[in-house]
Amino acid sequence: MKSAIHMLLAATAIGVAMYGPAVAQEAPTAPEGSAQEATLPPPTAGDVRTDAGPVSGIEQGGMMAYLGIPYAAPPVGDLRWRPPQPPEPWTATRKGTTFASDCAQNSDLGVFGRAGGTEDCLYLNVFAAQGARPDAKRPVLVWLHGGSLWVGSGRDYDASKLAVEGGAIVVTVNYRLGLFGLFAHPAIDDEGHDFANYGFMDQQAALDWVQRNIERFGGDPGNVTISGESSGGTAVLGHVASPRSAGKFQHAIAMSGGAVALSPGNFGAPFDLADARASGSAFAAAVGCTERSADCMRALPTKRILDEQTPFLINQMIIDGTTFPERPSEAFKSGRFNRVTLINGNTRNEGTFFTAFRESLVGTTLTESDYASAMSVYFRKLTPKVVEAYPLKDYANPTDIYATAVTDYLFACSGLAMTRWASQYMPVYAYEFSDGTAPSYIAQTTFPLLSAHTFELSYLFPGFHGGDGTTVKLNSLQERLSKAMVTYWTQASGMAERGDEWPRYDPARDNVMELVQPAPKSRDQAFRIAHKCDFWDASGAY
């Protein structure tokens, strides 16, 4: 989906153009049991020997953290805009005591990560409760960070609760962002390698690394859950749909990734390859690389690309014919996707996040005279229908309409459609995070934020603060809900045994688990009615 942040920027008219997706390729993997691995010296106590070399860790909050482990070679120089390659093996123990660099990004929006970083960024982090034995076979949770496929970092997420209380081996991943991660241009695409969806290829390479190495950290490669929020949730649904991700995981938890369902021409939908190539060609012209374009663009300094990329950013997967042979929505409808256990959901008030940023950036609140034009940025040709379906008389003010309609369109009903389609073929469990008291890290607004986009993250990752440095602890009731969520997220393999506690999604019931204080509860039909999903199902949005 077009990242939440990028959609906000477009909606607030700060001139960020969005272009479409391109094609990707499967990352090569290092062979198991290679000669290099066989000649490695034995690791010392506390070290873990990966297939590329030994790493040490650091004790951190009741867990062992192994930070900055390379899962692919630095994608620099001639490797820029190529599929990820295996990292260079090493023999001396690599100190895994500090995080590696964030991937290059040019905007700090106070939500996912900070501006800066480098192209040498394909590293992951492994977290395990102290005392986890190599033969422990613990469940594995791979976290794909959000940030619009534009910003963010794996280091922004404190995995201690999931690792210590949840008993999982947690892996957080950095992957290429912005134009480094999503870029298509004929001169590069015709080189004979997979192309366009480089950030998604990085994620697949990290999942391959997990399959080869996670058992050495005490994890079970046969019990891997991938999870992510916002664009990370979109990525999760993309991997469920991608044939290139087959066999790399067994369970998936998609958080606020519903926009992947949207159809062509609708705001937030995946991009067609032709549109992505047009964007790439326009970028090449803007930086003076119309001749020998591939060599010219690979020679550009990182900063030049960051300085120039904003009008050409792609913030959604590209339908390239390989990594994504078809739109995920079509794959889910037809059954052409990877069979896993899927948990899919959103927060009840996603849209207040975007409304808050609009208010902050534009400096004004919506009025009766301008709310329809503001909504047209999101809803395009659907705007007249949406204005009719969300009449002013039914809402407290235009801001309430804006936030509610954005929630229903980009997340709630589009996500429920993906749930409904997938449920024909495999176990799917639907949820909505509905704790309206969730801690906020956003500056004071003129309206209540309630359970806004990203606000559930602090229930899984202690103190998540959206990058602004302000942490807010959970109270006792919030901690109770957090404990339940940690159990669900780390024990996805046990969903079938939960029975009445969290029943499998049934289209006839339209049952959605409400993650709310004092305890989660499943409700039939309430979600569909609250979010006007009958309207959206008939609207042509997906």
Coordinates of C-alpha atoms in Angstrom, one line a residue:
M1 CA 0.0 0.0 0.0
K2 CA 1.2 3.5 -0.4
S3 CA 2.7 4.1 2.8
A4 CA 0.7 5.7 5.4
I5 CA 3.1 8.6 5.7
H6 CA 3.4 9.1 1.9
M7 CA -0.3 9.1 1.6
L8 CA -0.5 11.7 4.3
L9 CA 2.0 13.9 2.4
A10 CA 0.1 13.8 -0.8
A11 CA -3.1 14.5 1.1
T12 CA -1.6 17.5 2.7
A13 CA -0.5 18.9 -0.6
I14 CA 3.2 19.2 0.1
G15 CA 4.0 18.1 -3.4
V16 CA 5.1 14.5 -3.1
A17 CA 4.2 12.6 -6.2
M18 CA 3.6 8.8 -6.1
Y19 CA 4.5 6.5 -8.8
G20 CA 4.1 2.8 -9.3
P21 CA 5.7 -0.5 -8.6
A22 CA 8.2 -2.6 -10.6
V23 CA 9.7 -6.1 -10.7
A24 CA 11.8 -8.0 -8.2
Q25 CA 14.0 -11.1 -8.1
E26 CA 14.7 -13.8 -5.7
A27 CA 17.9 -13.3 -3.7
P28 CA 20.7 -15.8 -4.1
T29 CA 21.5 -17.7 -0.9
A30 CA 24.8 -19.0 0.4
P31 CA 25.1 -22.8 0.3
E32 CA 24.7 -24.7 3.5
G33 CA 27.7 -26.5 4.8
S34 CA 30.1 -24.6 2.5
A35 CA 33.9 -25.0 2.7
Q36 CA 34.2 -21.6 4.3
E37 CA 31.8 -22.6 7.1
A38 CA 33.7 -25.9 7.7
T39 CA 37.0 -24.1 8.4
L40 CA 35.6 -21.6 10.9
P41 CA 37.2 -21.8 14.4
P42 CA 34.8 -23.0 17.2
P43 CA 32.8 -20.2 18.7
T44 CA 33.5 -19.1 22.3
A45 CA 30.8 -19.2 24.9
G46 CA 27.9 -17.0 24.0
D47 CA 28.9 -16.8 20.4
V48 CA 26.7 -18.1 17.6
R49 CA 28.2 -19.5 14.4
T50 CA 26.1 -18.4 11.4
D51 CA 26.7 -19.9 7.9
A52 CA 28.8 -16.8 7.1
G53 CA 30.8 -16.6 10.4
P54 CA 30.5 -16.4 14.2
V55 CA 28.8 -13.5 16.0
S56 CA 28.8 -12.4 19.6
G57 CA 25.9 -10.8 21.4
I58 CA 25.1 -8.5 24.3
E59 CA 22.9 -9.1 27.3
Q60 CA 20.0 -6.6 27.2
G61 CA 16.9 -6.6 29.4
G62 CA 16.7 -10.3 30.2
M63 CA 17.6 -11.3 26.7
M64 CA 20.5 -11.8 24.4
A65 CA 20.7 -9.4 21.5
Y66 CA 22.8 -10.1 18.4
L67 CA 22.9 -6.9 16.5
G68 CA 24.0 -5.8 13.0
I69 CA 24.3 -9.3 11.4
P70 CA 24.8 -9.0 7.7
Y71 CA 22.4 -11.1 5.7
A72 CA 23.5 -9.7 2.3
A73 CA 26.4 -7.9 0.7
P74 CA 26.3 -4.1 0.8
P75 CA 24.2 -3.0 -2.2
V76 CA 26.6 -0.3 -3.2
G77 CA 28.4 0.6 -6.4
D78 CA 27.6 -1.9 -9.1
L79 CA 25.2 -3.7 -6.7
R80 CA 22.9 -0.7 -6.5
W81 CA 19.6 -1.7 -8.0
R82 CA 20.5 -5.4 -8.2
P83 CA 19.1 -8.3 -6.2
P84 CA 20.8 -8.9 -2.8
Q85 CA 23.9 -11.0 -2.9
P86 CA 25.4 -13.2 -0.2
P87 CA 27.6 -11.4 2.4
E88 CA 31.3 -11.9 2.4
P89 CA 32.1 -14.7 4.9
W90 CA 34.3 -13.9 8.0
T91 CA 36.4 -16.0 10.4
A92 CA 37.0 -13.8 13.4
T93 CA 34.0 -13.4 15.7
R94 CA 31.9 -10.4 14.7
K95 CA 30.8 -8.2 17.6
G96 CA 27.0 -8.0 17.5
T97 CA 26.8 -5.4 20.2
T98 CA 25.7 -2.3 18.2
F99 CA 23.1 -1.7 15.6
A100 CA 24.2 -1.3 12.0
S101 CA 23.3 1.8 10.0
D102 CA 19.8 2.5 9.0
C103 CA 19.1 2.3 5.3
A104 CA 19.4 5.6 3.5
Q105 CA 16.4 7.8 3.9
N106 CA 15.7 11.5 3.5
S107 CA 12.9 12.4 5.7
D108 CA 12.3 12.4 9.5
L109 CA 8.6 12.6 10.0
G110 CA 8.8 11.7 13.7
V111 CA 7.1 8.3 13.1
F112 CA 9.3 5.6 11.6
G113 CA 13.0 6.2 12.0
R114 CA 15.1 9.3 11.2
A115 CA 16.7 11.0 8.3
G116 CA 20.2 9.7 7.3
G117 CA 21.6 6.2 7.0
T118 CA 23.7 4.6 4.3
E119 CA 23.3 2.2 1.4
D120 CA 25.4 -0.3 3.3
C121 CA 22.4 -1.3 5.5
L122 CA 21.4 -4.9 4.8
Y123 CA 21.7 -6.2 8.4
L124 CA 19.3 -7.9 10.8
N125 CA 19.1 -8.2 14.6
V126 CA 18.3 -11.4 16.6
F127 CA 16.8 -11.3 20.1
A128 CA 16.3 -14.3 22.4
A129 CA 15.5 -14.7 26.0
Q130 CA 18.6 -15.5 28.0
G131 CA 19.3 -19.2 28.3
A132 CA 17.7 -20.1 25.0
R133 CA 19.5 -23.3 23.8
P134 CA 20.3 -24.0 20.2
D135 CA 17.9 -27.0 20.4
A136 CA 15.1 -25.1 22.0
K137 CA 13.0 -24.9 18.8
R138 CA 11.3 -21.7 19.9
P139 CA 8.8 -19.9 17.7
V140 CA 10.4 -17.2 15.4
L141 CA 8.9 -13.8 14.8
V142 CA 10.4 -11.8 11.9
W143 CA 9.4 -8.1 12.1
L144 CA 9.2 -6.0 8.9
H145 CA 9.1 -2.3 10.0
G146 CA 6.7 0.3 8.7
G147 CA 7.4 3.7 7.2
S148 CA 5.9 3.8 3.8
L149 CA 8.8 1.8 2.3
W150 CA 10.5 5.2 2.5
V151 CA 11.7 5.5 6.1
G152 CA 12.2 3.3 9.1
S153 CA 14.6 0.9 10.7
G154 CA 14.6 -2.4 12.6
R155 CA 16.4 -0.9 15.5
D156 CA 13.3 1.2 16.5
Y157 CA 11.5 -1.8 18.0
D158 CA 12.3 -3.1 21.5
A159 CA 11.8 -6.8 21.1
S160 CA 12.2 -7.6 24.9
K161 CA 8.5 -8.3 25.6
L162 CA 8.1 -10.6 22.6
A163 CA 11.3 -12.4 23.3
V164 CA 11.2 -12.7 27.1
E165 CA 7.5 -12.8 27.9
G166 CA 6.5 -14.4 24.6
G167 CA 9.3 -16.8 24.4
A168 CA 10.0 -16.1 20.7
I169 CA 13.2 -15.6 18.8
V170 CA 12.6 -12.1 17.3
V171 CA 14.4 -10.9 14.1
T172 CA 14.2 -7.3 13.0
V173 CA 15.3 -6.4 9.5
N174 CA 16.6 -3.4 7.6
Y175 CA 15.8 -3.3 3.9
R176 CA 16.3 -0.8 1.1
L177 CA 14.0 2.1 1.1
G178 CA 12.8 4.9 -1.2
L179 CA 14.2 4.8 -4.7
F180 CA 16.9 2.4 -3.5
G181 CA 14.2 -0.2 -2.7
L182 CA 11.6 0.5 -5.3
F183 CA 12.8 1.6 -8.7
A184 CA 12.3 0.6 -12.3
H185 CA 14.0 1.8 -15.5
P186 CA 14.3 0.0 -18.8
A187 CA 18.1 0.3 -18.9
I188 CA 18.4 -1.5 -15.5
D189 CA 15.4 -3.8 -16.0
D190 CA 16.9 -5.2 -19.2
E191 CA 20.1 -6.3 -17.6
G192 CA 18.8 -9.9 -17.1
H193 CA 18.3 -9.9 -13.3
D194 CA 15.1 -9.5 -11.2
F195 CA 14.4 -5.8 -10.8
A196 CA 12.2 -3.1 -9.3
N197 CA 11.1 -4.5 -5.9
Y198 CA 14.6 -4.5 -4.4
G199 CA 13.4 -3.8 -0.8
F200 CA 11.0 -6.8 -1.1
M201 CA 13.9 -8.9 -2.4
D202 CA 15.9 -7.9 0.6
Q203 CA 13.1 -9.1 2.9
Q204 CA 13.1 -12.4 1.1
A205 CA 16.9 -12.7 1.5
A206 CA 16.5 -12.1 5.2
L207 CA 13.8 -14.8 5.4
D208 CA 16.2 -17.1 3.6
W209 CA 18.9 -16.3 6.2
V210 CA 16.4 -17.1 9.0
Q211 CA 15.7 -20.5 7.4
R212 CA 19.5 -21.3 7.3
N213 CA 20.5 -19.9 10.6
I214 CA 17.8 -19.3 13.2
E215 CA 18.0 -22.8 14.6
R216 CA 21.5 -21.9 15.8
F217 CA 19.9 -19.2 18.0
G218 CA 17.3 -21.5 19.4
G219 CA 14.6 -20.9 16.9
D220 CA 12.5 -23.3 14.8
P221 CA 12.7 -22.7 11.1
G222 CA 9.5 -24.6 10.7
N223 CA 7.6 -22.2 12.9
V224 CA 8.3 -18.8 11.5
T225 CA 5.8 -15.9 11.7
I226 CA 6.3 -12.8 9.6
S227 CA 4.7 -9.6 10.9
G228 CA 4.7 -5.9 10.1
E229 CA 2.6 -2.8 10.5
S230 CA 1.6 -0.2 7.9
S231 CA 3.9 -0.7 4.9
G232 CA 5.3 -3.6 6.9
G233 CA 1.7 -5.1 7.0
T234 CA 1.5 -4.5 3.2
A235 CA 4.7 -6.4 2.8
V236 CA 3.4 -9.3 4.9
L237 CA 0.4 -9.7 2.6
G238 CA 2.7 -9.3 -0.4
H239 CA 4.8 -12.2 0.8
V240 CA 1.8 -14.3 1.3
A241 CA 0.9 -13.6 -2.3
S242 CA 4.4 -13.9 -3.8
P243 CA 5.6 -17.2 -5.2
R244 CA 9.1 -16.1 -4.5
S245 CA 8.3 -16.2 -0.8
A246 CA 7.0 -19.7 -0.8
G247 CA 8.4 -21.9 2.0
K248 CA 10.1 -19.1 3.8
F249 CA 7.5 -18.8 6.7
Q250 CA 4.5 -20.6 8.0
H251 CA 2.4 -17.9 9.7
A252 CA 1.7 -14.2 8.8
I253 CA 0.4 -11.3 10.9
A254 CA -0.5 -8.3 8.8
M255 CA -1.2 -5.1 10.7
S256 CA -2.8 -2.2 8.9
G257 CA -1.8 -3.5 5.4
G258 CA -5.3 -3.5 3.8
A259 CA -4.5 -1.0 1.0
V260 CA -2.8 -3.8 -0.9
A261 CA -6.3 -4.8 -1.9
L262 CA -7.1 -1.6 -3.8
S263 CA -7.6 -1.8 -7.5
P264 CA -5.8 0.2 -10.3
G265 CA -6.6 3.9 -10.4
N266 CA -7.5 4.0 -6.7
F267 CA -5.2 5.9 -4.3
G268 CA -2.9 3.6 -2.4
A269 CA -3.1 0.7 -4.9
P270 CA 0.0 -1.3 -6.0
F271 CA 1.7 0.1 -9.1
D272 CA 1.8 -1.3 -12.6
L273 CA 5.3 -1.8 -14.1
A274 CA 4.7 0.7 -16.9
D275 CA 4.0 3.5 -14.4
A276 CA 7.0 2.6 -12.3
R277 CA 9.2 2.7 -15.4
A278 CA 7.8 6.1 -16.4
S279 CA 8.7 7.4 -12.9
G280 CA 12.2 5.9 -13.2
S281 CA 12.8 7.5 -16.6
A282 CA 11.6 10.9 -15.2
F283 CA 14.1 10.5 -12.4
A284 CA 16.9 9.7 -14.8
A285 CA 16.1 12.8 -16.8
A286 CA 16.0 14.9 -13.6
V287 CA 19.5 13.9 -12.6
G288 CA 21.0 14.1 -16.1
C289 CA 21.3 10.4 -16.8
T290 CA 19.5 10.0 -20.1
E291 CA 22.7 8.6 -21.7
R292 CA 24.2 5.4 -20.4
S293 CA 21.5 5.6 -17.8
A294 CA 22.3 2.5 -15.7
D295 CA 26.0 3.4 -15.3
C296 CA 25.2 7.1 -14.8
M297 CA 22.6 6.4 -12.1
R298 CA 24.7 3.8 -10.3
A299 CA 27.5 6.4 -10.1
L300 CA 25.3 9.0 -8.4
P301 CA 26.3 9.8 -4.8
T302 CA 23.8 8.6 -2.2
K303 CA 23.0 12.1 -1.2
R304 CA 22.2 13.2 -4.7
I305 CA 19.5 10.4 -5.0
L306 CA 18.1 11.3 -1.5
D307 CA 18.0 15.0 -2.5
E308 CA 16.2 14.3 -5.8
Q309 CA 14.0 11.3 -5.1
T310 CA 10.9 12.8 -3.4
P311 CA 8.8 13.5 -6.6
F312 CA 9.6 10.1 -7.9
L313 CA 9.1 7.9 -4.8
I314 CA 7.2 4.6 -5.1
N315 CA 5.6 3.5 -1.9
Q316 CA 3.9 0.3 -2.9
M317 CA 4.8 -3.0 -4.5
I318 CA 5.3 -3.1 -8.3
I319 CA 3.5 -5.8 -10.2
D320 CA 6.6 -7.0 -12.0
G321 CA 5.7 -10.5 -13.3
T322 CA 8.2 -12.3 -11.0
T323 CA 8.2 -11.3 -7.3
F324 CA 4.6 -10.1 -7.9
P325 CA 3.2 -11.8 -11.0
E326 CA -0.2 -10.3 -10.2
R327 CA -1.9 -8.0 -7.8
P328 CA -2.1 -9.6 -4.3
S329 CA -5.9 -9.0 -4.4
E330 CA -6.1 -11.2 -7.6
A331 CA -3.9 -13.8 -6.0
F332 CA -6.1 -13.9 -2.9
K333 CA -9.3 -14.1 -4.9
S334 CA -8.0 -17.0 -7.1
G335 CA -6.2 -19.0 -4.4
R336 CA -2.8 -18.5 -6.2
F337 CA -0.9 -17.7 -3.0
N338 CA 1.1 -19.3 -0.2
R339 CA -0.9 -21.4 2.3
V340 CA -0.1 -20.1 5.8
T341 CA -2.0 -19.2 8.9
L342 CA -2.9 -15.5 8.5
I343 CA -3.9 -13.0 11.2
N344 CA -5.0 -9.8 9.5
G345 CA -6.4 -6.5 11.0
N346 CA -6.1 -2.9 11.8
T347 CA -6.8 -0.3 14.5
R348 CA -10.3 1.1 14.8
N349 CA -9.3 4.8 14.3
E350 CA -6.5 4.5 11.8
G351 CA -7.4 7.8 10.1
T352 CA -6.9 10.1 13.1
F353 CA -3.2 9.6 12.6
F354 CA -3.3 11.1 9.1
T355 CA -5.8 13.8 10.1
A356 CA -3.4 14.8 12.9
F357 CA -0.5 15.2 10.6
R358 CA -2.6 17.0 8.1
E359 CA -3.6 19.5 10.8
S360 CA 0.0 19.8 11.9
L361 CA 1.4 20.4 8.4
V362 CA -1.3 22.5 6.9
G363 CA -1.9 24.4 10.1
T364 CA -5.7 24.5 9.8
T365 CA -8.6 22.2 10.7
L366 CA -11.0 21.0 8.0
T367 CA -14.2 23.0 7.4
E368 CA -17.5 22.3 5.7
S369 CA -16.3 24.2 2.7
D370 CA -13.0 22.4 2.1
Y371 CA -13.4 18.9 3.5
A372 CA -14.7 17.5 0.2
S373 CA -11.6 18.8 -1.7
A374 CA -9.3 17.4 0.9
M375 CA -11.0 14.0 0.6
S376 CA -10.6 14.0 -3.1
V377 CA -6.9 13.5 -2.7
Y378 CA -7.6 10.1 -1.2
F379 CA -10.8 9.1 -3.0
R380 CA -10.3 10.6 -6.5
K381 CA -13.2 9.5 -8.7
L382 CA -14.9 7.9 -5.7
T383 CA -15.2 11.3 -3.9
P384 CA -18.9 12.0 -4.8
K385 CA -19.9 8.6 -3.6
V386 CA -17.9 8.9 -0.4
V387 CA -19.3 12.4 0.4
E388 CA -22.8 11.0 0.0
A389 CA -22.1 7.9 2.1
Y390 CA -20.5 10.0 4.9
P391 CA -22.9 13.0 5.2
L392 CA -22.0 15.9 7.5
K393 CA -25.2 15.5 9.5
D394 CA -24.0 12.1 10.8
Y395 CA -20.7 13.3 12.2
A396 CA -19.4 15.7 14.8
N397 CA -17.4 17.7 12.2
P398 CA -15.6 17.4 8.9
T399 CA -12.4 16.2 10.6
D400 CA -14.4 13.2 12.0
I401 CA -15.7 12.4 8.5
Y402 CA -12.2 12.6 7.0
A403 CA -10.6 10.4 9.7
T404 CA -13.4 7.8 9.5
A405 CA -13.5 7.6 5.7
V406 CA -9.8 7.2 5.5
T407 CA -9.9 4.4 8.1
D408 CA -12.6 2.5 6.3
Y409 CA -11.1 2.9 2.8
L410 CA -7.4 2.4 3.3
F411 CA -7.4 -0.1 6.1
A412 CA -10.6 -1.6 7.5
C413 CA -12.8 -2.7 4.6
S414 CA -9.9 -3.2 2.2
G415 CA -8.3 -5.4 4.8
L416 CA -11.5 -7.3 5.5
A417 CA -11.8 -8.0 1.8
M418 CA -8.4 -9.6 1.8
T419 CA -9.4 -11.6 4.9
R420 CA -12.6 -12.8 3.2
W421 CA -10.9 -13.8 -0.1
A422 CA -8.1 -15.7 1.7
S423 CA -10.5 -17.5 4.1
Q424 CA -11.8 -19.6 1.2
Y425 CA -8.4 -21.4 1.1
M426 CA -6.7 -21.3 4.5
P427 CA -7.2 -20.4 8.2
V428 CA -7.6 -16.6 8.6
Y429 CA -8.2 -14.7 11.8
A430 CA -9.4 -11.1 11.8
Y431 CA -8.9 -8.5 14.5
E432 CA -9.3 -4.8 15.3
F433 CA -7.2 -3.0 17.9
S434 CA -9.8 -1.0 19.7
D435 CA -8.2 0.4 22.8
G436 CA -9.2 4.1 22.7
T437 CA -7.0 4.8 25.7
A438 CA -3.8 3.8 23.8
P439 CA -0.8 6.0 24.6
S440 CA -0.2 8.7 22.1
Y441 CA 3.2 10.1 21.0
I442 CA 1.6 12.7 18.6
A443 CA 1.5 16.3 19.6
Q444 CA -1.8 17.7 21.0
T445 CA -4.6 17.8 18.4
T446 CA -8.0 19.4 18.3
F447 CA -9.7 16.0 18.3
P448 CA -9.3 12.7 20.1
L449 CA -6.8 10.3 18.5
L450 CA -8.2 7.1 20.1
S451 CA -6.8 3.9 18.6
A452 CA -4.9 5.6 15.8
H453 CA -2.6 4.2 13.2
T454 CA 0.6 2.8 14.9
F455 CA -0.8 3.1 18.4
E456 CA -1.0 -0.6 19.0
L457 CA 2.8 -0.9 18.5
S458 CA 3.6 0.0 22.1
Y459 CA 1.6 -3.0 23.3
L460 CA 4.1 -5.3 21.5
F461 CA 7.2 -3.2 21.6
P462 CA 7.6 -1.4 25.0
G463 CA 7.9 2.3 24.8
F464 CA 7.4 2.6 21.0
H465 CA 7.3 6.3 20.5
G466 CA 7.3 6.9 16.8
G467 CA 10.8 8.3 16.7
D468 CA 10.2 11.5 18.7
G469 CA 12.0 10.3 21.8
T470 CA 8.9 10.4 24.1
T471 CA 7.9 7.1 25.6
V472 CA 4.6 6.5 27.5
K473 CA 4.3 3.4 29.6
L474 CA 1.2 1.2 29.6
N475 CA -1.1 1.2 32.6
S476 CA -2.2 -2.0 34.3
L477 CA -5.3 -2.6 32.1
Q478 CA -3.2 -1.8 29.0
E479 CA -0.6 -4.2 30.1
R480 CA -3.3 -6.9 30.4
L481 CA -4.2 -6.4 26.8
S482 CA -0.6 -6.3 25.9
K483 CA 0.0 -9.7 27.5
A484 CA -2.8 -11.2 25.4
M485 CA -1.4 -9.6 22.2
V486 CA 2.1 -10.8 22.9
T487 CA 0.7 -14.4 23.2
Y488 CA -1.2 -14.1 19.9
W489 CA 1.7 -12.7 18.0
T490 CA 4.3 -15.2 19.3
Q491 CA 2.1 -18.3 19.2
A492 CA 0.4 -18.0 15.8
S493 CA 1.0 -21.7 15.3
G494 CA -1.6 -22.3 18.1
M495 CA -4.5 -20.4 16.7
A496 CA -6.4 -23.5 15.7
E497 CA -6.4 -24.6 19.3
R498 CA -7.9 -21.3 20.6
G499 CA -11.4 -22.3 19.5
D500 CA -14.0 -20.0 21.0
E501 CA -11.4 -17.6 22.4
W502 CA -10.5 -16.4 18.9
P503 CA -12.6 -18.3 16.3
R504 CA -11.4 -18.6 12.7
Y505 CA -12.9 -16.0 10.4
D506 CA -16.2 -17.1 8.8
P507 CA -17.5 -15.0 6.0
A508 CA -21.1 -15.9 7.0
R509 CA -20.5 -14.5 10.5
D510 CA -18.1 -11.7 9.6
N511 CA -16.5 -12.3 13.0
V512 CA -13.6 -10.0 14.0
M513 CA -11.7 -10.2 17.3
E514 CA -11.8 -6.9 19.1
L515 CA -8.5 -6.3 20.9
V516 CA -9.9 -4.2 23.8
Q517 CA -9.7 -3.8 27.5
P518 CA -10.3 -5.6 29.8
A519 CA -10.1 -8.6 27.5
P520 CA -10.3 -9.3 23.8
K521 CA -13.7 -10.5 22.5
S522 CA -15.0 -11.8 19.2
R523 CA -18.0 -10.0 17.6
D524 CA -20.0 -10.9 14.5
Q525 CA -21.0 -8.3 11.9
A526 CA -20.1 -5.3 14.2
F527 CA -16.9 -4.5 12.2
R528 CA -18.7 -4.5 8.8
I529 CA -21.4 -2.2 10.0
A530 CA -19.2 0.2 11.9
H531 CA -16.9 0.7 8.9
K532 CA -19.6 0.8 6.2
C533 CA -18.0 -2.2 4.4
D534 CA -21.1 -2.9 2.4
F535 CA -20.7 0.5 0.8
W536 CA -17.0 0.0 0.1
D537 CA -17.5 -3.5 -1.3
A538 CA -19.8 -2.0 -3.9
S539 CA -17.8 1.1 -4.5
G540 CA -15.2 -0.2 -7.0
A541 CA -12.3 0.5 -4.6
Y542 CA -11.1 -3.1 -4.7

